[in-house]
Tab-separated table of C-alpha atoms in Angstrom:
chain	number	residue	atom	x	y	z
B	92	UNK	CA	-11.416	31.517	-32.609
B	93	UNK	CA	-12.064	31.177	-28.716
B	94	UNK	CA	-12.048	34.456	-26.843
B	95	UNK	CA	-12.549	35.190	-23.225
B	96	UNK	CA	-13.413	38.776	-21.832
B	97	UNK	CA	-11.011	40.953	-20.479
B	98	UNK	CA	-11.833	43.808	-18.570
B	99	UNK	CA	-11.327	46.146	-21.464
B	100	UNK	CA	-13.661	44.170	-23.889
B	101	UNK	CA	-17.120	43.602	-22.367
B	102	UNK	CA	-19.118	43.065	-25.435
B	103	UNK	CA	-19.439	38.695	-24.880
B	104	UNK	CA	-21.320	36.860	-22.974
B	105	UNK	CA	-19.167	36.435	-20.050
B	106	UNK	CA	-20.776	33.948	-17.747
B	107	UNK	CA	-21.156	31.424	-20.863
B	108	UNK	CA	-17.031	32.337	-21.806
B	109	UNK	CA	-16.185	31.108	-18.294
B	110	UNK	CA	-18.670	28.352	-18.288
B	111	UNK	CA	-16.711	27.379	-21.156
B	112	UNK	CA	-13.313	27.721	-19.693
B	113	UNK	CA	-14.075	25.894	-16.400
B	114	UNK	CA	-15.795	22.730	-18.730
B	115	UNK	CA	-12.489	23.109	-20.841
B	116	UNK	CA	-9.963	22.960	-17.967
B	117	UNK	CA	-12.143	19.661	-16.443
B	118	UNK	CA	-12.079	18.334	-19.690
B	119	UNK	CA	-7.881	18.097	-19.592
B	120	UNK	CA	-7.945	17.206	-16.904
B	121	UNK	CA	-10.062	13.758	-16.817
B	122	UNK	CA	-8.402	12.879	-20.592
B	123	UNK	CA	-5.298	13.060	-18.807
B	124	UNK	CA	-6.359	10.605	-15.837
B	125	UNK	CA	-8.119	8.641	-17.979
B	126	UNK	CA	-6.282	8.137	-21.339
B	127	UNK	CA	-8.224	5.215	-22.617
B	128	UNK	CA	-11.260	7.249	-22.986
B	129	UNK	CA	-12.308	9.652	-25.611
B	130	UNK	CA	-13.231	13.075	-25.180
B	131	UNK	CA	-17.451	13.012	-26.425
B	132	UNK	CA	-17.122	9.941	-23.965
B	133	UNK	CA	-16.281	12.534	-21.536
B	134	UNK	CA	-18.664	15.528	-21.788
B	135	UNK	CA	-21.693	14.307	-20.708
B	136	UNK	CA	-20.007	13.184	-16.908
B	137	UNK	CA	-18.093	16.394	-17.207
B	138	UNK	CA	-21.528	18.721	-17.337
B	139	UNK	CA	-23.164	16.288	-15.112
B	140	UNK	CA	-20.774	16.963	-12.162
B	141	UNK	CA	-20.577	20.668	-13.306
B	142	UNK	CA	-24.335	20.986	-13.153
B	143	UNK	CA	-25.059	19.261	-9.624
B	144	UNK	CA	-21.630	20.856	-8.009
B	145	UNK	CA	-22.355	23.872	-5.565
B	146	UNK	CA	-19.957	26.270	-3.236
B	147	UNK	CA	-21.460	25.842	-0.186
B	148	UNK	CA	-24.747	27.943	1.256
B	149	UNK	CA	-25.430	28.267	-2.494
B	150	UNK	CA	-28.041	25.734	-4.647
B	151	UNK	CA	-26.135	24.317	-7.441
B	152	UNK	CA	-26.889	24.671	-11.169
B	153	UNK	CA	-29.182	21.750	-11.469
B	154	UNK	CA	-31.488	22.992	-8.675
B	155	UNK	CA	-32.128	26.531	-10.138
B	156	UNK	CA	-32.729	25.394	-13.236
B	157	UNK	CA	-35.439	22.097	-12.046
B	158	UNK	CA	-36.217	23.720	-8.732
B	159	UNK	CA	-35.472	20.311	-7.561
B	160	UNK	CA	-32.416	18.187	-6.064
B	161	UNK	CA	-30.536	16.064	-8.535
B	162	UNK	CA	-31.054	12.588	-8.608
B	163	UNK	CA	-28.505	9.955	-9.832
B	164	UNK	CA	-28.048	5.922	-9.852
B	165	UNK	CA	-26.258	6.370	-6.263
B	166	UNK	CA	-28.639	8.572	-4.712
B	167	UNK	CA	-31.053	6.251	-5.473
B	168	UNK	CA	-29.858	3.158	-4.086
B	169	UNK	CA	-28.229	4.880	-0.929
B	170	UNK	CA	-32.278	6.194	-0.518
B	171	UNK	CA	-33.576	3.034	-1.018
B	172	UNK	CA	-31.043	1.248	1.393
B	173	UNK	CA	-31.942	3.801	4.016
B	174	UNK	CA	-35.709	3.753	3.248
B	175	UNK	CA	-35.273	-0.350	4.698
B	176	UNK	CA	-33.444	-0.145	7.169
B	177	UNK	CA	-35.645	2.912	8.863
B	178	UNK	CA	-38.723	0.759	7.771
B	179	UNK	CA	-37.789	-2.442	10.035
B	180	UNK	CA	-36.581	0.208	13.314
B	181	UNK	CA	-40.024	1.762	12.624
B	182	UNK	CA	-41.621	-1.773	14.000
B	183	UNK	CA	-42.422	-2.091	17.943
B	184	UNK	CA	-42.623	-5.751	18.589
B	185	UNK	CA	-44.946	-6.548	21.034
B	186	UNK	CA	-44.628	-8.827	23.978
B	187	UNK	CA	-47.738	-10.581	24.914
B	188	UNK	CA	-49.144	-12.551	21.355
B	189	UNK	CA	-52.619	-11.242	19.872
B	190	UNK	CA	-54.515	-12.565	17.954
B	191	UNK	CA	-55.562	-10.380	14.384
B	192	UNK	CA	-58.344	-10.715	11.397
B	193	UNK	CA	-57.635	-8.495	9.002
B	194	UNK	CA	-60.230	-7.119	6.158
B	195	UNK	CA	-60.357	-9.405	2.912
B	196	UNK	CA	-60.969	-8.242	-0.674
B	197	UNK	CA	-64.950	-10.021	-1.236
B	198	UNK	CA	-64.811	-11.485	-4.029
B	199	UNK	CA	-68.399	-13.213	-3.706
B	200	UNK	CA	-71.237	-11.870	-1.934
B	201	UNK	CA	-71.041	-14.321	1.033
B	202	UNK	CA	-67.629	-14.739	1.646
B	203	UNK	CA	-66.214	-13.788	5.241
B	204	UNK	CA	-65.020	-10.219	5.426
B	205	UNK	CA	-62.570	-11.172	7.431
B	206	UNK	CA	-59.294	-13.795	7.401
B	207	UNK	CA	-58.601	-16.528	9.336
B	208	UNK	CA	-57.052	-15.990	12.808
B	209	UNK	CA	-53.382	-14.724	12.439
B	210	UNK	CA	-50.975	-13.862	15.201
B	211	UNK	CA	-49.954	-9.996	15.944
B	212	UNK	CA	-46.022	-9.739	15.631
B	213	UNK	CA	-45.293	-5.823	15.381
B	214	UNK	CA	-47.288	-2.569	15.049
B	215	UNK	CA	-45.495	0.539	13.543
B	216	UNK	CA	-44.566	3.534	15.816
B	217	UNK	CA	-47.147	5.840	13.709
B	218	UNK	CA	-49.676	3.066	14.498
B	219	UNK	CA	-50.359	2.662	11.122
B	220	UNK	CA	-48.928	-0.377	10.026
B	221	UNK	CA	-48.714	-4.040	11.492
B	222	UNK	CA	-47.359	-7.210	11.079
B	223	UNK	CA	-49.215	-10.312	10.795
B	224	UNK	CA	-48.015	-13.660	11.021
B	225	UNK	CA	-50.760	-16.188	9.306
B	226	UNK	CA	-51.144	-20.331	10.086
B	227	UNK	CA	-49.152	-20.899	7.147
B	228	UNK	CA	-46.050	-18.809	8.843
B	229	UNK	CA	-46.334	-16.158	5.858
B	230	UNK	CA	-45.810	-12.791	6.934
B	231	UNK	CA	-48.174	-10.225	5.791
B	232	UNK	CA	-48.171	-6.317	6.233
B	233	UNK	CA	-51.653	-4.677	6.899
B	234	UNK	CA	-53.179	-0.971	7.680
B	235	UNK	CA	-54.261	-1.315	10.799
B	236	UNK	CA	-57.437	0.307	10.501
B	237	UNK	CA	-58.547	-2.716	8.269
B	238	UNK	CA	-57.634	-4.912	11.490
B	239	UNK	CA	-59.305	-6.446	14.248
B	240	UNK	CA	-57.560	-7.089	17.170
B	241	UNK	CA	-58.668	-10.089	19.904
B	242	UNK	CA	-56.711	-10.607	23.382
């Protein structure tokens, strides 16, 4: 029942016959590494790694079809690792010790708008972020343009 297209019959679909083939061929291939496993068990990896493969200089199946990079359990964490360790090199610590109030949420209508006296630790690069250290030695991260900055 399977056919493939040979130069003298060009009346199939020829990009889904060799889709086909190639998913076949894989297919083998892993139930013969893996001989504990099932063939439906298979498939799904199989069109996965088919789907998010590419020759190079060429977007991969995946991205033509979501206009998007694939994402899987690995990227993720491998992002979110890097994403951490970026985040603390970001920090410039700073040498003299200043002394910071940041903004409070007001809860009542005469409450101080602003914390108790914590100590300045680090700033980010992009000036954006800092790092407070409070009386209680609890570190807290704050926009700086909710800050006030003494000394």
């Amino acid at each position: 029942m399977s056919s493939f297209i040979t130069p003298l019959n060009s009346s199939g679909n020829a990009f889904a016959e060799r889709h086909i083939e190639c998913l076949q061929h894989t297919l083998t291939k892993e139930m013969l590494s893996q001989s504990g496993k099932e063939w439906d068990d298979l498939v799904g990896l199989i069109v996965y790694y088919y789907n998010i493969s590419s020759k190079q200089n060429q977007p991969s199946p995946y991205e033509l079809h979501f206009s998007r990079l694939p994402v899987s359990p690995l990227s993720l964490r491998l992002k979110a690792s890097s994403f951490i360790n970026n985040k603390e090199k970001e920090m410039t610590n700073l040498l003299s010790a200043k002394t910071a109030y940041y903004k409070k949420k007001s809860t009542r209508k005469l409450e101080p708008k602003y914390s108790d006296p914590c100590q300045l630790q680090s700033i980010s690069n992009d000036k954006k972020t800092a790092l407070l250290i409070t009386h209680d030695g609890r570190k807290l991260r704050r926009s700086t343009r909710n800050l006030k900055v003494k000394g």
